CSV table of N, CA and C in Angstrom, one decimal:
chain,number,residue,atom,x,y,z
E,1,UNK,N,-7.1,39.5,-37.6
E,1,UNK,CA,-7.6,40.8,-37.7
E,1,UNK,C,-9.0,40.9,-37.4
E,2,UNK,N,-9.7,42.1,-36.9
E,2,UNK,CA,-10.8,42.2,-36.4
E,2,UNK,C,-10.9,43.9,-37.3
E,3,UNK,N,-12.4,43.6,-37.3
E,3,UNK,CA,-13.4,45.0,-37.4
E,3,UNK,C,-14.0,45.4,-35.9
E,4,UNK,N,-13.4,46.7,-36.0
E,4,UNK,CA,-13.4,47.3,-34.8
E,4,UNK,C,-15.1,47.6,-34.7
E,5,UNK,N,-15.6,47.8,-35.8
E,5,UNK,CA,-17.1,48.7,-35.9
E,5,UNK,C,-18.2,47.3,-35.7
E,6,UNK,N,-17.8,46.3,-35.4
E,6,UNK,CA,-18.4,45.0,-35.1
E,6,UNK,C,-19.1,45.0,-33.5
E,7,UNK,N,-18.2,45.7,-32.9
E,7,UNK,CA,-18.2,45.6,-31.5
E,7,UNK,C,-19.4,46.6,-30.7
E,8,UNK,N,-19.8,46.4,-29.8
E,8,UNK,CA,-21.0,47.7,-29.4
E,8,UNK,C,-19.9,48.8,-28.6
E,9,UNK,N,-18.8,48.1,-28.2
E,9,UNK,CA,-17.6,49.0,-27.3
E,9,UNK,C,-16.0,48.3,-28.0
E,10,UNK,N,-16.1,48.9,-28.9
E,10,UNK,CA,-14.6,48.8,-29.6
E,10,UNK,C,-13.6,48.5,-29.2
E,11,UNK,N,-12.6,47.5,-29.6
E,11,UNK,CA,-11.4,47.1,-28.7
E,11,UNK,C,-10.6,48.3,-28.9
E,12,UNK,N,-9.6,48.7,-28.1
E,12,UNK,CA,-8.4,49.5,-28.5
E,12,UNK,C,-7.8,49.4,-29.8
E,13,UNK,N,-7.6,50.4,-30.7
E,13,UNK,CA,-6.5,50.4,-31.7
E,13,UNK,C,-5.0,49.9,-31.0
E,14,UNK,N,-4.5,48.9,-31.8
E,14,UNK,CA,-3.4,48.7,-31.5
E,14,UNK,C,-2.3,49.4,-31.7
E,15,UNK,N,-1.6,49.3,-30.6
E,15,UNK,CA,-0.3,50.2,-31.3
E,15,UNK,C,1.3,50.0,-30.8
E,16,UNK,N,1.4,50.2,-32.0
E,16,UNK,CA,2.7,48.7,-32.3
E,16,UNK,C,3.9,49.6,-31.2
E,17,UNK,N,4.3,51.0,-31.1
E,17,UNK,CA,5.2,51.0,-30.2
E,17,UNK,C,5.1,51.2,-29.1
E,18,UNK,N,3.8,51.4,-28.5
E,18,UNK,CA,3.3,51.3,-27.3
E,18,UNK,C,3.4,49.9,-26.3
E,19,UNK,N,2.9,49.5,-27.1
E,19,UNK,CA,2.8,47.6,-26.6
E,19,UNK,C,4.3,47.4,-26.6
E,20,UNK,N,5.3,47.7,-27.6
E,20,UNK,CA,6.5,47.2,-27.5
E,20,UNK,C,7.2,47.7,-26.3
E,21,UNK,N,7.1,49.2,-25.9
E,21,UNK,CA,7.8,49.6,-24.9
E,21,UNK,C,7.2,49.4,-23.4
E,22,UNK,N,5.9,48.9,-23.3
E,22,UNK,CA,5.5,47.7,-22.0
E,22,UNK,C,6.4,46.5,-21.8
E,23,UNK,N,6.3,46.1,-22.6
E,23,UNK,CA,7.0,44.7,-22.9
E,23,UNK,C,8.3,45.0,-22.6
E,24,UNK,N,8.9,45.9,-23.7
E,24,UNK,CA,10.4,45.7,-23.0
E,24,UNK,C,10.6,46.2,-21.9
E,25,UNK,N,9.8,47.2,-20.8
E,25,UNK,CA,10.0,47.6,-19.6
E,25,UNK,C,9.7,46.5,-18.5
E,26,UNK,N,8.4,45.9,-18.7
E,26,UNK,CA,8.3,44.3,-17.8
E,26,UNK,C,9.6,43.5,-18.2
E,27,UNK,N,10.0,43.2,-19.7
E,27,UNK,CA,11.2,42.4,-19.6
E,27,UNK,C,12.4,43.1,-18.6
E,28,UNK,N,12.8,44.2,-18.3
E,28,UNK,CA,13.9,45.1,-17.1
E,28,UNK,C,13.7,44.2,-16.2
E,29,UNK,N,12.5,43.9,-15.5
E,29,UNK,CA,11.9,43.4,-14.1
E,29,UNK,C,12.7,42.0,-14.1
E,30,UNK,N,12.7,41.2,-15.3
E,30,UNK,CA,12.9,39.9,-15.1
E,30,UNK,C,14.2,39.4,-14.8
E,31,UNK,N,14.7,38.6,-14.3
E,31,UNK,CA,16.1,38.6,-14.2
E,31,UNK,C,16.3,36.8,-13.6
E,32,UNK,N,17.2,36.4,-13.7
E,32,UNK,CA,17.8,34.5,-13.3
E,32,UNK,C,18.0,34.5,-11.7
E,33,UNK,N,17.8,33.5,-11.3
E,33,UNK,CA,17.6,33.5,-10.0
E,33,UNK,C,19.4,32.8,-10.0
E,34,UNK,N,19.9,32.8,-8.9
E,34,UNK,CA,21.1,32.2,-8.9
E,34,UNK,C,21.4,30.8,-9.2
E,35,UNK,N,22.3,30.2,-9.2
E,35,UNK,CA,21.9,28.8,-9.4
E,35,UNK,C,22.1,28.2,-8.1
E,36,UNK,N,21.4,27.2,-7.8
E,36,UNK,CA,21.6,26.4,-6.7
E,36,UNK,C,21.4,25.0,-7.4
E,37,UNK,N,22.4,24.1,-6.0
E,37,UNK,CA,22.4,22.6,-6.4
E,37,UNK,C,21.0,22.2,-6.0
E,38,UNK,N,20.6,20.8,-6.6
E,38,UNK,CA,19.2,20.3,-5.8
E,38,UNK,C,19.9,19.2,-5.2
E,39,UNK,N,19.5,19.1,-3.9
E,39,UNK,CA,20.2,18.2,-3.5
E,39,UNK,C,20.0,17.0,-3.9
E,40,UNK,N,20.7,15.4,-4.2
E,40,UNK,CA,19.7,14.2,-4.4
E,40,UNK,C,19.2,13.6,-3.6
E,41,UNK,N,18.1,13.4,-3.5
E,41,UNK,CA,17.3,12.2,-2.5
E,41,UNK,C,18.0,11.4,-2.2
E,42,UNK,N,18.2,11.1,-0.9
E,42,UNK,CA,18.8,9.6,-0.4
E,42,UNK,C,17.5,9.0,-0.3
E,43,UNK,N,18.1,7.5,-1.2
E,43,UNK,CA,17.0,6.4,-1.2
E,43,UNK,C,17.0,5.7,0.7
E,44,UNK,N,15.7,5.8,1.2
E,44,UNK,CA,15.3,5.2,2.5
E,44,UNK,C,15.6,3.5,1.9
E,45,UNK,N,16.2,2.9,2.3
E,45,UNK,CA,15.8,1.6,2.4
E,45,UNK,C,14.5,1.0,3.0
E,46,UNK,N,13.7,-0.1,2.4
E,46,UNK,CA,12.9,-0.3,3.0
E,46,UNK,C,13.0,-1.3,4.3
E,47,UNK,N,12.2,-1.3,5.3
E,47,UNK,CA,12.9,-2.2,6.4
E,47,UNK,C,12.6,-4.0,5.8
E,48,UNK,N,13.5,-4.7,6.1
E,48,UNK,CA,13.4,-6.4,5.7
E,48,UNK,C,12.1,-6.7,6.5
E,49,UNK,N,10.8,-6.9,5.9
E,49,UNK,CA,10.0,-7.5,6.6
E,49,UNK,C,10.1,-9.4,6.5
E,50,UNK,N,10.2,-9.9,8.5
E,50,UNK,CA,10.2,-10.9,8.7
E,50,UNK,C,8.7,-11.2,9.2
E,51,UNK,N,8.7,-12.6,9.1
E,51,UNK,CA,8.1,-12.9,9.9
E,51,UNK,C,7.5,-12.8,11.6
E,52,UNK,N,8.3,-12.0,12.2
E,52,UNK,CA,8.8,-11.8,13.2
E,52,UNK,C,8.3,-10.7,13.6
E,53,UNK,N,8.8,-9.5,12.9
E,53,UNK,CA,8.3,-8.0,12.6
E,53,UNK,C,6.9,-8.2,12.2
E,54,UNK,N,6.3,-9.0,11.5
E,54,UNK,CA,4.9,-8.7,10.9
E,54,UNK,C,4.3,-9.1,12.2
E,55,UNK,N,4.2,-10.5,12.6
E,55,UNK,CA,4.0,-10.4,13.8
E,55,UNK,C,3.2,-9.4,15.0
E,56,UNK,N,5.0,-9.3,15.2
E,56,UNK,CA,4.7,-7.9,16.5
E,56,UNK,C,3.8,-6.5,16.1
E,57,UNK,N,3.7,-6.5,14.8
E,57,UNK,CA,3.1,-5.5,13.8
E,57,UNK,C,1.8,-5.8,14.1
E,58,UNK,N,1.0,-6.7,14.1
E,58,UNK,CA,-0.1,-7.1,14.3
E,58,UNK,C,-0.5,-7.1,15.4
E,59,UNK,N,-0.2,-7.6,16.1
E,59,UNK,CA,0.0,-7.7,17.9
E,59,UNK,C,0.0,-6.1,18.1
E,60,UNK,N,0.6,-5.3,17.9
E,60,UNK,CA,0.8,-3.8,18.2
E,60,UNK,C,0.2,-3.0,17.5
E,61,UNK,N,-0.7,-3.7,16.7
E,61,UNK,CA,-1.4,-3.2,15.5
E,61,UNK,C,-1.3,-1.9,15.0
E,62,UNK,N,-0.1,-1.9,14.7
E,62,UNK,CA,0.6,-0.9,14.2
E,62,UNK,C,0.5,-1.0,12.0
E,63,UNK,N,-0.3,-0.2,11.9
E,63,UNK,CA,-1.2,-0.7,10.7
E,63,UNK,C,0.0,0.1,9.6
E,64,UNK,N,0.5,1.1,10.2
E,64,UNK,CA,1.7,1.7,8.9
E,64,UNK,C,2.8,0.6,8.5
E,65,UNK,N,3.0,-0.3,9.5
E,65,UNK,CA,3.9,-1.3,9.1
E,65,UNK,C,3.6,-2.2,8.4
E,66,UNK,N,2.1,-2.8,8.6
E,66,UNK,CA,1.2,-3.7,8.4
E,66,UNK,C,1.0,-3.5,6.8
E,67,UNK,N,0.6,-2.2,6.3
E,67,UNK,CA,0.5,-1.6,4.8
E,67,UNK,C,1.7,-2.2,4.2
E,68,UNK,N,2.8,-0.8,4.8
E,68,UNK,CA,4.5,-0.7,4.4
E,68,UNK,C,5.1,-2.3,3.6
E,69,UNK,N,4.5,-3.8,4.6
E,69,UNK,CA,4.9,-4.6,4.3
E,69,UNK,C,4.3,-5.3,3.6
E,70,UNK,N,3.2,-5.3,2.8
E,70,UNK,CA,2.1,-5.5,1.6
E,70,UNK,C,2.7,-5.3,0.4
E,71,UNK,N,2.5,-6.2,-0.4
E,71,UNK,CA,2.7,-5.8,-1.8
E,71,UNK,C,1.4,-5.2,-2.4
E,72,UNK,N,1.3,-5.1,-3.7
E,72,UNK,CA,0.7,-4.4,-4.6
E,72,UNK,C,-0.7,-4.9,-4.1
E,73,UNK,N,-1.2,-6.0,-3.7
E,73,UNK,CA,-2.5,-6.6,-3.4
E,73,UNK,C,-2.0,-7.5,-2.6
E,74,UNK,N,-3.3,-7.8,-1.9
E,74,UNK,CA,-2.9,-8.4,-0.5
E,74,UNK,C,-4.4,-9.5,-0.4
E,75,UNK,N,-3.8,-11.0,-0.4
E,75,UNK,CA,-5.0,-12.0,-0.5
E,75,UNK,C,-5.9,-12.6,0.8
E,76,UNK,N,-6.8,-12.7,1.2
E,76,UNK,CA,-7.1,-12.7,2.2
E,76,UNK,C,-8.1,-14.1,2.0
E,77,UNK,N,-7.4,-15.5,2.1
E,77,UNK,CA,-8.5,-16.5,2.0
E,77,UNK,C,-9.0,-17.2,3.4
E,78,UNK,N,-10.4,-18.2,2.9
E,78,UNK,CA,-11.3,-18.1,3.6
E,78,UNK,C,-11.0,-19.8,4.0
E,79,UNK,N,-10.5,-20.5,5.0
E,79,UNK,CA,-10.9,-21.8,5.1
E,79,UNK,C,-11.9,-22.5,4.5
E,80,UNK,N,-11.5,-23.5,3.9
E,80,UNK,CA,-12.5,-24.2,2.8
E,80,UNK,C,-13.3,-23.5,2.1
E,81,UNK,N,-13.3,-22.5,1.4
E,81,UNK,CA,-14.0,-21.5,1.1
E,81,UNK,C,-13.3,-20.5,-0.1
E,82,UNK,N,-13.6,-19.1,-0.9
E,82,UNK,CA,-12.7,-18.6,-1.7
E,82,UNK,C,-12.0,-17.5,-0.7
E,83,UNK,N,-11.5,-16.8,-1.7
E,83,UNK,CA,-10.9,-15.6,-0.7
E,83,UNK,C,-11.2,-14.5,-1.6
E,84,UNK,N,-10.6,-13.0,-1.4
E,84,UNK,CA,-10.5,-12.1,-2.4
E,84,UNK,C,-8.8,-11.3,-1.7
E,85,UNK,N,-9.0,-10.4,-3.2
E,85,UNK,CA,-7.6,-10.0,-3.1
E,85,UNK,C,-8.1,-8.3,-3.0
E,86,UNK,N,-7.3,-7.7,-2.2
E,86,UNK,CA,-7.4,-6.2,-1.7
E,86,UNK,C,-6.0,-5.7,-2.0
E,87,UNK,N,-6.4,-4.2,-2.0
E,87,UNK,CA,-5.2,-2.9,-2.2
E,87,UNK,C,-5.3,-3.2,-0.8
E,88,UNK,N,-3.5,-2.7,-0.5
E,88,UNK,CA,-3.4,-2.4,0.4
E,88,UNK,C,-4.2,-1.8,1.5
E,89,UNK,N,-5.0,-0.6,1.4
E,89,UNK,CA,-5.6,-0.2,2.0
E,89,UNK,C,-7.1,-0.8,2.1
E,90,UNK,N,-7.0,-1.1,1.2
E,90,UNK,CA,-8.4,-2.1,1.6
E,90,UNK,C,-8.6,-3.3,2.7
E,91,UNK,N,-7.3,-3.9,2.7
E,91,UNK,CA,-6.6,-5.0,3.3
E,91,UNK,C,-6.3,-3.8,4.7
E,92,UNK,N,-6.4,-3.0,5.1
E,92,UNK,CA,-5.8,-2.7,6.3
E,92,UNK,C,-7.4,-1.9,6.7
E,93,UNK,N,-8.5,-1.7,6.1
E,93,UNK,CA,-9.7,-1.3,6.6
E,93,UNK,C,-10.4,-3.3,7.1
E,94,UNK,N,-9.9,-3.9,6.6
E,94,UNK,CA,-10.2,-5.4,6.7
E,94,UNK,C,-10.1,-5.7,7.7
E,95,UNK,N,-8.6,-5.9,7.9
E,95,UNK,CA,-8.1,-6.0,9.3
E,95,UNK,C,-8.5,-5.1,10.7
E,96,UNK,N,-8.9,-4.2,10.7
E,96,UNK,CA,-9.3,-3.5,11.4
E,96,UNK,C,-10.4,-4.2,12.4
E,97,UNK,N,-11.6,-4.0,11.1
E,97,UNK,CA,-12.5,-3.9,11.3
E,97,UNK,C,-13.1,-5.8,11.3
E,98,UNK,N,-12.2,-6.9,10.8
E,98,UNK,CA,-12.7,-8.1,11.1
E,98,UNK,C,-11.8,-9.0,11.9
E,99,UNK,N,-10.2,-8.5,11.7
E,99,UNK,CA,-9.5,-10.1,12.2
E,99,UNK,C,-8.7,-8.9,13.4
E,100,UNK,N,-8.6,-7.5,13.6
E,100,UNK,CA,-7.8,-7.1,14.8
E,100,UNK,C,-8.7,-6.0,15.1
E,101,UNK,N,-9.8,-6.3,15.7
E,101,UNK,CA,-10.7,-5.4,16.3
E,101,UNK,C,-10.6,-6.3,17.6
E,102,UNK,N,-10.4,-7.1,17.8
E,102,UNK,CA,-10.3,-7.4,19.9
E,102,UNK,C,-8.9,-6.7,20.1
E,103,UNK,N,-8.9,-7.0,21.4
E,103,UNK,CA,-7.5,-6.3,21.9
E,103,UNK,C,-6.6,-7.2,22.2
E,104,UNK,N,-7.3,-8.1,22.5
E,104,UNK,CA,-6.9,-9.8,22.5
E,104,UNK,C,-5.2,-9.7,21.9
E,105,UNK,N,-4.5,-9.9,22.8
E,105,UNK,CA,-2.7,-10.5,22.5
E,105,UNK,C,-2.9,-11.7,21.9
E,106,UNK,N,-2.7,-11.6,20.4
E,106,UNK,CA,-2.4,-12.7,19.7
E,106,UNK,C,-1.0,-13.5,19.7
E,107,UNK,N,-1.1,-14.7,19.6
E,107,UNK,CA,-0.1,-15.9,19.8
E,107,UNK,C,0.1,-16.9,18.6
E,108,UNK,N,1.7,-16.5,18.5
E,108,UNK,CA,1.7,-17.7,17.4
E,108,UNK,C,2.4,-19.1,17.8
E,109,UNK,N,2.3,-20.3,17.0
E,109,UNK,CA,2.9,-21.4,16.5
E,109,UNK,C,3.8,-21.6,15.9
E,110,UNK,N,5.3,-21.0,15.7
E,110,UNK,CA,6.4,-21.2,14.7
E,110,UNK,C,6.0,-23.0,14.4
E,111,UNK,N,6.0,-23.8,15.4
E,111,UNK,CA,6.5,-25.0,15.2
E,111,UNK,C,5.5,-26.0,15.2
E,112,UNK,N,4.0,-25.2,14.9
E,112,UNK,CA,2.9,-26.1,14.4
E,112,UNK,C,3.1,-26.2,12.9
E,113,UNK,N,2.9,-27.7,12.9
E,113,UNK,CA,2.6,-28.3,11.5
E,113,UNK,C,1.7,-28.0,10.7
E,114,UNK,N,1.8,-27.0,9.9
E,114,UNK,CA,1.1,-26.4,8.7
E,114,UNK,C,-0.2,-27.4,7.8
E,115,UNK,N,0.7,-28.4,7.2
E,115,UNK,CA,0.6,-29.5,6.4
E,115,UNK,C,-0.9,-30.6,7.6
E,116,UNK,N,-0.1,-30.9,8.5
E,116,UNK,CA,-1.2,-31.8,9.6
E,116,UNK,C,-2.4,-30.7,10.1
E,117,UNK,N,-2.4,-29.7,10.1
E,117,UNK,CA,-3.3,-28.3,10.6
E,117,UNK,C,-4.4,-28.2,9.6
E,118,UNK,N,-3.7,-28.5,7.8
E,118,UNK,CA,-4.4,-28.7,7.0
E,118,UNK,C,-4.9,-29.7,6.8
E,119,UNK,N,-5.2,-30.4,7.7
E,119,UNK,CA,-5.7,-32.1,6.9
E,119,UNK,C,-4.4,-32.6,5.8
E,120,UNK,N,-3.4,-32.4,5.7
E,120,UNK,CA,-2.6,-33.0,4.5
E,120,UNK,C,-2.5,-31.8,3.6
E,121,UNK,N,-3.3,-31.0,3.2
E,121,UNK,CA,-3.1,-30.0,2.2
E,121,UNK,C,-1.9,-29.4,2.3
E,122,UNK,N,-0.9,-29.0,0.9
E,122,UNK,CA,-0.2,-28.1,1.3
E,122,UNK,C,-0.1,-26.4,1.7
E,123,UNK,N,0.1,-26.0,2.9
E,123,UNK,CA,-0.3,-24.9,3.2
E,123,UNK,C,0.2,-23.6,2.0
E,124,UNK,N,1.4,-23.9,1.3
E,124,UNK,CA,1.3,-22.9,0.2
E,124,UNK,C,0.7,-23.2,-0.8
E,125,UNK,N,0.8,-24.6,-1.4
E,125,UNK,CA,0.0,-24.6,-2.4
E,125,UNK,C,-1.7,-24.4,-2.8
E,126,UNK,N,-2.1,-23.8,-1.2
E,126,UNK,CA,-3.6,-23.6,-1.5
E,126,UNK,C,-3.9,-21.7,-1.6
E,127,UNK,N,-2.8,-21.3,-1.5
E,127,UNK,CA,-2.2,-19.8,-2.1
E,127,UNK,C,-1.7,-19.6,-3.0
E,128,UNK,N,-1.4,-20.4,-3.3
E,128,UNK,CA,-0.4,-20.4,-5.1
E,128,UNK,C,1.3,-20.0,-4.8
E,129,UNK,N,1.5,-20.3,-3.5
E,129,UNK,CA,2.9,-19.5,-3.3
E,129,UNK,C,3.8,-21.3,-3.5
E,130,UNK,N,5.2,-20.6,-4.2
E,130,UNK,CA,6.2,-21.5,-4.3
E,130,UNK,C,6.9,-21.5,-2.6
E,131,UNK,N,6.6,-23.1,-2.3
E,131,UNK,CA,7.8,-22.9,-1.3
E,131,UNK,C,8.8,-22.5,-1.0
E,132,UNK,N,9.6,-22.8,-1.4
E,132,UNK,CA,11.1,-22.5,-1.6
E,132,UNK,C,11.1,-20.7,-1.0
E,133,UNK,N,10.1,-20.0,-1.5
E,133,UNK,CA,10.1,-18.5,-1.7
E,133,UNK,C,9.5,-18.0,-0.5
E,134,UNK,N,8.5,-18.3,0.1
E,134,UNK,CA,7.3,-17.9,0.5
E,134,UNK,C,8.0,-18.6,2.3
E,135,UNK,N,7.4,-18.1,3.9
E,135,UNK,CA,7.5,-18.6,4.7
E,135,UNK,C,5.8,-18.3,5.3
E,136,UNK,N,5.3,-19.1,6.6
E,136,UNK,CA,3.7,-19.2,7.1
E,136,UNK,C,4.1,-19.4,8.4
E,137,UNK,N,3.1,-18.9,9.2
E,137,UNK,CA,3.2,-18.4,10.5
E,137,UNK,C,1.5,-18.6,11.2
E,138,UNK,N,1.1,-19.4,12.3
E,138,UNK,CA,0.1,-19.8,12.4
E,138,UNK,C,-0.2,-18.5,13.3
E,139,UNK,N,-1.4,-17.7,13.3
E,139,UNK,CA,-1.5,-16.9,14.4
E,139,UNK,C,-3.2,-17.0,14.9
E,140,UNK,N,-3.4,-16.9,16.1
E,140,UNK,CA,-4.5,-17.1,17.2
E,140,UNK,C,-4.6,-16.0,17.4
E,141,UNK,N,-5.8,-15.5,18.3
E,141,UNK,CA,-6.1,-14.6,18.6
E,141,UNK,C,-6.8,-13.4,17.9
E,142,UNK,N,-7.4,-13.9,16.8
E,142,UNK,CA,-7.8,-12.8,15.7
E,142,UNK,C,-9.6,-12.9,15.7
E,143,UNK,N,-9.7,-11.8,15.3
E,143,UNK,CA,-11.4,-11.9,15.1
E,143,UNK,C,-12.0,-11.0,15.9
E,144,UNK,N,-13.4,-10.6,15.8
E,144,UNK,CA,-14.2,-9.9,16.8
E,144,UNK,C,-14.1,-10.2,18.2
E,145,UNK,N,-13.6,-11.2,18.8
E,145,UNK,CA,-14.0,-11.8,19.8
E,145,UNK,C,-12.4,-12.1,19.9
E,146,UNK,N,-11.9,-12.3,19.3
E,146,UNK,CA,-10.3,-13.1,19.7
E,146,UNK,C,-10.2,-14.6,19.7
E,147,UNK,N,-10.9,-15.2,18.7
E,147,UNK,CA,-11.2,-16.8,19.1
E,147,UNK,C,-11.0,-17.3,17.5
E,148,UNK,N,-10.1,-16.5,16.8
E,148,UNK,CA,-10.1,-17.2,15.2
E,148,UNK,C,-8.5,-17.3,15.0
E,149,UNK,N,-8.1,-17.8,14.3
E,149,UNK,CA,-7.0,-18.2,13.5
E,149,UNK,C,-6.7,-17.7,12.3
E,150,UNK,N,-5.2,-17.6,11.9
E,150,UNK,CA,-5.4,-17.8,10.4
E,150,UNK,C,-3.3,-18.0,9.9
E,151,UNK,N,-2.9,-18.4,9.0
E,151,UNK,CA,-1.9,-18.3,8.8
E,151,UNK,C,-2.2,-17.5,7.8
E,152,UNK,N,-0.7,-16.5,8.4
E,152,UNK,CA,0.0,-15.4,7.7
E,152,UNK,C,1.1,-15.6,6.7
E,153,UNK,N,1.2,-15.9,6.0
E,153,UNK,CA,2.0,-16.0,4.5
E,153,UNK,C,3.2,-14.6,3.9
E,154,UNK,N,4.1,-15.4,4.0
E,154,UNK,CA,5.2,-13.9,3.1
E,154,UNK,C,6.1,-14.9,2.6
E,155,UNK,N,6.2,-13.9,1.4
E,155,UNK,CA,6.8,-14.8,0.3
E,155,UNK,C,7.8,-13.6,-0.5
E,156,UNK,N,8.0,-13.6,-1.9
E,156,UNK,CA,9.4,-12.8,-2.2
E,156,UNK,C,8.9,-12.3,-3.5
E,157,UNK,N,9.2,-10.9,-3.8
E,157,UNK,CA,8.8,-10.3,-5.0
E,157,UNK,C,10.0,-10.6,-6.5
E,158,UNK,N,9.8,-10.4,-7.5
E,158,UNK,CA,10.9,-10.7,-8.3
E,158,UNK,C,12.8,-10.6,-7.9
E,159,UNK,N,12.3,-9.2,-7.5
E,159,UNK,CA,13.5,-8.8,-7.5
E,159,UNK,C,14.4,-9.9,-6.0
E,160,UNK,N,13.7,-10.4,-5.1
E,160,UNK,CA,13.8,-11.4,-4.3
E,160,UNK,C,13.4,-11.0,-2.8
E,161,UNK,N,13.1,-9.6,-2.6
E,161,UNK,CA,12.6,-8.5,-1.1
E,161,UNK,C,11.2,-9.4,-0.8
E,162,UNK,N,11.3,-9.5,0.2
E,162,UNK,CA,9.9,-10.1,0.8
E,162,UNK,C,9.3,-9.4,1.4
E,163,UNK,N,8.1,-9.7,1.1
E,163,UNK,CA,6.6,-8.7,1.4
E,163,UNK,C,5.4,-9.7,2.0
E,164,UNK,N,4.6,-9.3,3.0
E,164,UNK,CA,3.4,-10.2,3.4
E,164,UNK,C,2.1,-10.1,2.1
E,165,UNK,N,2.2,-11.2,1.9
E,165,UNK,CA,1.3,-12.0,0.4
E,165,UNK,C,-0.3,-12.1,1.1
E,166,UNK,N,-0.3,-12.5,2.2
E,166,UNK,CA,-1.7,-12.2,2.9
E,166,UNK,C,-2.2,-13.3,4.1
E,167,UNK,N,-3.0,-14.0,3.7
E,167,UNK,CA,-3.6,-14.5,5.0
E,167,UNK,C,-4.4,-15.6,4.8
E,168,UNK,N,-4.8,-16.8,5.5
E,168,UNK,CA,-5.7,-17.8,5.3
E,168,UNK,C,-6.6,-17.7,6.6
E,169,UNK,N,-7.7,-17.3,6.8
E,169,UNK,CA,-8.7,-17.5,8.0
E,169,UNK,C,-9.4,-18.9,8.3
E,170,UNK,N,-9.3,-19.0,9.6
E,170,UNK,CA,-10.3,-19.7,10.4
E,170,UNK,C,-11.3,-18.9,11.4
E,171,UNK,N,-12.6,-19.6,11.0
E,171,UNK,CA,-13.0,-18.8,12.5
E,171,UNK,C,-12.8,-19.7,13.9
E,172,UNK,N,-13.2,-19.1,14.6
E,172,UNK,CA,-12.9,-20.1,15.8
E,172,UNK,C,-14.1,-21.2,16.5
């Protein structure tokens, strides 16, 4: 409740059948829309990223794929050195702008020895990835200049879908 004589310009007296017969004339206006179905979403599958596809994804530097096939964070290590771990998008301002800024056609090694390439180290175990899970891919051609290296790493999320885990650099 309020005192009207408080005010320098007084609210309206209220009035109880006035207000009701607004109200119930705006309620006339209202009315249910028909029903309609919502349709369900069809789930997109996501595409199987290979080794193969990330690849040509790089090469074509086609960077929606490049993301698309990222997991949650994407590791970028440094030969002999540490690495850091990036969002996706951070990981794709990276690439840009340090390992696919030439235009340079990059070339891989399916059948270079990982293990001998490392001095003996194992090339997953200096990523933390289980073998069994994970596959590596030597790729050339990377860098400002097109004269660096690095193996590309994808490995398998719980559920068992494989996603690119990230990268090991060389410079050249």
């Amino acid at each position: 409740s309020t005192n009207p004589g408080v005010y320098e310009t007084p609210p309206p007296v209220f009035d109880y059948a006035a207000e009701t017969a607004i109200i119930q004339n705006m309620l006339t206006t209202f009315g249910w829309s028909p029903a309609t179905s919502t349709p369900t979403p069809t789930a997109i599958p996501a595409p199987a990223v290979t080794l193969s596809t990330l690849f040509e994804a790089l090469n074509t530097r086609d960077y929606g794929t490049l993301k698309a096939s990222m997991g949650e964070t994407f590791a970028i290590g440094y030969w002999q050195s540490q690495g850091t771990s990036y969002s996706p998008d951070e990981a794709i301002e990276q690439l840009k702008t340090y390992y696919l800024a030439s235009s340079k056609t990059l070339t891989s090694d399916p059948n270079r020895d990982l293990t001998v390439l490392l001095g003996g180290m194992n090339p997953y175990a200096l990523m933390g990835l289980d073998p069994s899970k994970s596959q590596a891919l030597l790729v050339s051609g990377l860098g400002t200049q097109g004269i660096d290296e690095a193996i590309i790493y994808m490995t398998q999320r719980a559920d068992g879908t494989p996603y690119w885990f990230g990268l090991l650099t060389a410079r050249g």
